[in-house]
Amino acid sequence: AQKITQTQPGMFVQEKEAVTLDCTYDTSDQSYGLFWYKQPSSGEMIFLIYQGSYDEQNATEGRYSLNFQKARKSANLVISASQLGDSAMYFCAMGDISNFGNEKLTFGTGTRLTIIP
Amino acid sequence: DVKVTQSSRYLVKRTGEKVFLECVQDMDHENMFWYRQDPGLGLRLIYFSYDVKMKEKGDIPEGYSVSREKKERFSLILESASTNQTSMYLCASSPRSWDNQPQHFGDGTRLSIL
């Protein structure tokens, strides 16, 4: 079974500072994928970034990067130069990619990020 | 752009009613999912489907059923609604793939059972 742990229920960060949102995972699968989603107060889930377990480089997408440490089973999201619009819930999720047809995801409990002007 | 549409943003129903939540996607995705989201619990998978008429139980299927008669439509059914099913319900879709593709979500349905 897969498990995702997000230990920070809430964070407050000053605007323009960098933010690190923690995510640790547990799985016995050899091949897996890790995702981060953003959920603003309006409710929609927005896909941010993806990292495959076989990827040697950390994923980056604009201001988002994923600090992937496979040995420590962590996949922290880093947001550079935070903006007021970054205030939202953030969810880490993982999926098993060794099993075609089993593309379901396991989600963490989320971190509520608030950016302070 | 992928569009996942849930039929209602807000819904209020009474205990014991049969409730239908509808979800439609326009990207010809094979996989469709229903989650419920509760504070402090994150998203929990109720059911998913990887093909028409196929369904698999997720982590919390009790009290729910699903229907997928057409590829683009995935319905969640609360057979006899109870107050503990008051929650936010999210539908998602993704293509079948060896390499994880992100799931695309609808805007959610906030369901209240009175």
Coordinates of C-alpha atoms in Angstrom, one line a residue:
Chain A
A1 CA 0.0 0.0 0.0
Q2 CA 1.1 3.5 -0.7
K3 CA 1.1 6.3 1.9
I4 CA 1.7 10.0 1.6
T5 CA 2.5 12.2 4.7
Q6 CA 2.3 16.0 4.7
T7 CA 3.3 17.1 8.2
Q8 CA 2.5 20.8 7.9
P9 CA -1.2 21.5 8.2
G10 CA -0.6 25.2 7.7
M11 CA 2.2 27.6 6.8
F12 CA 2.5 31.4 6.7
V13 CA 5.1 32.9 4.5
Q14 CA 6.1 36.5 3.6
E15 CA 5.5 37.5 0.0
K16 CA 8.6 37.1 -2.2
E17 CA 10.2 34.5 0.1
A18 CA 10.8 30.9 -1.1
V19 CA 8.6 28.2 0.4
T20 CA 9.2 24.5 0.9
L21 CA 6.2 22.2 1.4
D22 CA 7.1 18.8 2.8
C23 CA 6.0 15.5 1.5
T24 CA 7.2 12.0 2.5
Y25 CA 6.0 8.8 1.0
D26 CA 6.0 5.1 1.7
T27 CA 5.7 2.5 -1.0
S28 CA 7.1 -0.9 -1.9
D29 CA 6.7 -0.2 -5.6
Q30 CA 9.9 0.1 -7.7
S31 CA 8.4 2.5 -10.1
Y32 CA 6.1 5.3 -9.0
G33 CA 5.2 8.9 -9.8
L34 CA 4.8 11.9 -7.5
F35 CA 2.5 14.8 -8.1
W36 CA 1.8 18.1 -6.6
Y37 CA -1.6 19.8 -6.9
K38 CA -2.8 23.3 -5.8
Q39 CA -6.3 23.9 -4.7
P40 CA -7.3 27.6 -4.4
S41 CA -10.3 28.6 -2.3
S42 CA -12.5 28.3 -5.3
G43 CA -12.1 24.5 -5.1
E44 CA -10.6 23.4 -8.4
M45 CA -7.5 21.1 -8.3
I46 CA -4.6 22.5 -10.4
F47 CA -1.8 20.1 -11.4
L48 CA 1.6 21.8 -10.7
I49 CA 4.5 19.3 -11.2
Y50 CA 5.4 15.7 -11.7
Q51 CA 8.4 13.6 -10.8
G52 CA 9.0 9.9 -11.9
S53 CA 10.9 7.7 -9.5
Y54 CA 13.3 6.9 -12.3
D55 CA 14.0 10.6 -13.1
E56 CA 17.5 11.5 -12.1
Q57 CA 16.9 15.2 -12.4
N58 CA 14.6 17.1 -10.1
A59 CA 11.5 18.4 -11.9
T60 CA 11.0 22.1 -12.5
E61 CA 8.0 24.1 -13.8
G62 CA 8.5 27.8 -13.7
R63 CA 8.6 28.9 -10.1
Y64 CA 7.9 25.3 -8.9
S65 CA 10.6 22.7 -8.4
L66 CA 10.4 19.3 -6.7
N67 CA 13.2 18.4 -4.4
F68 CA 13.2 14.6 -4.8
Q69 CA 15.3 12.6 -2.4
K70 CA 14.6 9.0 -3.2
A71 CA 16.7 7.4 -0.4
R72 CA 14.8 9.6 2.1
K73 CA 11.5 9.0 0.4
S74 CA 10.8 12.7 0.2
A75 CA 9.4 14.9 -2.6
N76 CA 9.2 18.4 -1.3
L77 CA 7.7 21.2 -3.3
V78 CA 9.7 24.4 -3.5
I79 CA 8.0 27.6 -4.6
S80 CA 10.4 30.4 -5.4
A81 CA 9.6 34.1 -4.9
S82 CA 6.1 33.5 -3.5
Q83 CA 3.2 35.6 -4.6
L84 CA -0.2 36.4 -3.0
G85 CA -1.8 34.2 -5.6
D86 CA 0.1 31.2 -4.2
S87 CA -2.2 31.1 -1.1
A88 CA -4.0 27.8 -1.4
M89 CA -4.1 24.2 -0.2
Y90 CA -1.3 22.1 -1.7
F91 CA -1.6 18.3 -2.0
C92 CA 1.1 15.8 -2.6
A93 CA 0.1 12.5 -4.4
M94 CA 1.7 9.4 -5.7
G95 CA 0.8 6.8 -8.2
D96 CA 2.1 3.3 -9.2
I97 CA 3.5 3.3 -12.7
S98 CA 4.7 -0.3 -12.7
N99 CA 1.1 -1.5 -13.2
F100 CA -0.6 -0.4 -16.5
G101 CA -4.2 0.2 -15.9
N102 CA -3.7 1.1 -12.2
E103 CA -3.3 4.8 -12.5
K104 CA -5.1 5.8 -9.3
L105 CA -3.4 8.2 -6.9
T106 CA -3.0 8.3 -3.2
F107 CA -3.2 11.8 -1.7
G108 CA -1.8 13.4 1.4
T109 CA -3.8 15.5 3.8
G110 CA -2.6 18.8 2.4
T111 CA -0.9 21.9 3.6
R112 CA -2.7 25.3 3.7
L113 CA -0.2 28.0 2.5
T114 CA -0.9 31.6 3.3
I115 CA 1.2 34.3 1.7
I116 CA 1.5 37.5 3.8
P117 CA 1.9 40.8 2.0
Chain B
D1 CA -7.7 22.1 -22.8
V2 CA -9.1 19.2 -20.8
K3 CA -12.5 19.9 -19.4
V4 CA -14.0 17.9 -16.6
T5 CA -17.5 19.2 -15.8
Q6 CA -19.5 18.3 -12.7
S7 CA -23.2 18.9 -12.9
S8 CA -23.6 20.9 -9.7
R9 CA -21.3 23.1 -7.6
Y10 CA -23.7 23.0 -4.6
L11 CA -26.3 20.4 -3.8
V12 CA -28.6 20.0 -0.8
K13 CA -30.5 16.7 -0.2
R14 CA -32.3 15.0 2.5
T15 CA -31.4 11.8 4.5
G16 CA -32.5 8.7 2.7
E17 CA -32.7 10.2 -0.7
K18 CA -31.0 8.7 -3.7
V19 CA -28.5 11.2 -5.0
F20 CA -26.8 11.3 -8.4
L21 CA -23.6 13.2 -9.0
E22 CA -22.7 13.5 -12.7
C23 CA -19.3 14.0 -14.3
V24 CA -18.4 14.5 -17.9
Q25 CA -15.0 14.8 -19.6
D26 CA -14.3 15.9 -23.1
M27 CA -10.8 14.5 -23.7
D28 CA -11.6 10.9 -24.5
H29 CA -9.8 9.7 -21.3
E30 CA -10.1 6.1 -20.4
N31 CA -9.8 6.6 -16.6
M32 CA -12.3 8.4 -14.4
F33 CA -12.3 8.8 -10.7
W34 CA -14.5 9.9 -7.8
Y35 CA -13.0 11.3 -4.6
R36 CA -14.4 12.9 -1.5
Q37 CA -12.5 15.6 0.3
D38 CA -12.9 16.3 4.0
P39 CA -10.8 18.7 6.1
G40 CA -7.8 17.1 7.6
L41 CA -8.3 13.9 5.6
G42 CA -7.2 15.0 2.1
L43 CA -8.8 13.3 -0.9
R44 CA -9.9 9.8 -0.6
L45 CA -10.8 7.6 -3.6
I46 CA -14.3 6.3 -3.7
Y47 CA -14.4 4.5 -7.0
F48 CA -12.6 4.6 -10.3
S49 CA -13.2 3.3 -13.8
Y50 CA -10.7 2.5 -16.5
D51 CA -13.2 1.6 -19.2
V52 CA -16.9 1.8 -20.1
K53 CA -18.9 -0.5 -17.7
M54 CA -15.8 -1.2 -15.7
K55 CA -15.4 -0.1 -12.1
E56 CA -13.0 -0.7 -9.2
K57 CA -13.5 0.1 -5.6
G58 CA -11.3 2.7 -4.0
D59 CA -10.6 3.2 -0.4
I60 CA -14.0 4.2 0.8
P61 CA -16.7 2.7 -1.4
E62 CA -19.3 1.9 1.3
G63 CA -22.6 3.7 0.7
Y64 CA -21.7 4.6 -2.9
S65 CA -22.1 3.1 -6.3
V66 CA -21.0 4.2 -9.7
S67 CA -22.1 3.9 -13.3
R68 CA -20.2 4.3 -16.5
E69 CA -22.4 3.7 -19.5
K70 CA -20.5 6.0 -21.9
K71 CA -16.8 6.8 -22.0
E72 CA -17.2 10.5 -21.3
R73 CA -19.6 10.2 -18.3
F74 CA -19.0 8.8 -14.8
S75 CA -21.8 9.0 -12.3
L76 CA -21.6 8.6 -8.5
I77 CA -24.7 7.4 -6.7
L78 CA -25.5 7.7 -3.1
E79 CA -28.1 4.9 -2.7
S80 CA -29.6 6.2 0.5
A81 CA -27.9 9.5 1.6
S82 CA -26.8 9.9 5.2
T83 CA -25.5 13.0 7.0
N84 CA -22.0 11.5 7.2
Q85 CA -21.8 11.8 3.4
T86 CA -21.9 15.6 3.6
S87 CA -18.7 16.5 1.9
M88 CA -16.9 17.9 -1.2
Y89 CA -16.9 15.5 -4.1
L90 CA -14.4 15.7 -6.8
C91 CA -14.4 14.0 -10.2
A92 CA -11.2 13.5 -12.2
S93 CA -10.1 11.9 -15.5
S94 CA -6.8 10.8 -17.0
P95 CA -5.6 8.8 -20.0
R96 CA -4.3 5.2 -19.6
S97 CA -0.6 5.3 -19.7
W98 CA 2.5 3.5 -18.7
D99 CA 3.9 6.8 -17.5
N100 CA 1.7 8.5 -14.9
Q101 CA -0.3 11.3 -16.5
P102 CA -1.8 13.9 -14.2
Q103 CA -5.4 13.6 -13.4
H104 CA -7.6 16.5 -14.5
F105 CA -10.2 17.6 -12.0
G106 CA -13.7 19.1 -12.1
D107 CA -14.6 22.1 -9.9
G108 CA -16.2 19.9 -7.3
T109 CA -19.6 19.4 -5.9
R110 CA -20.3 20.5 -2.3
L111 CA -23.0 18.2 -1.1
S112 CA -25.0 18.7 2.1
I113 CA -27.2 16.0 3.5
L114 CA -29.8 17.3 5.9

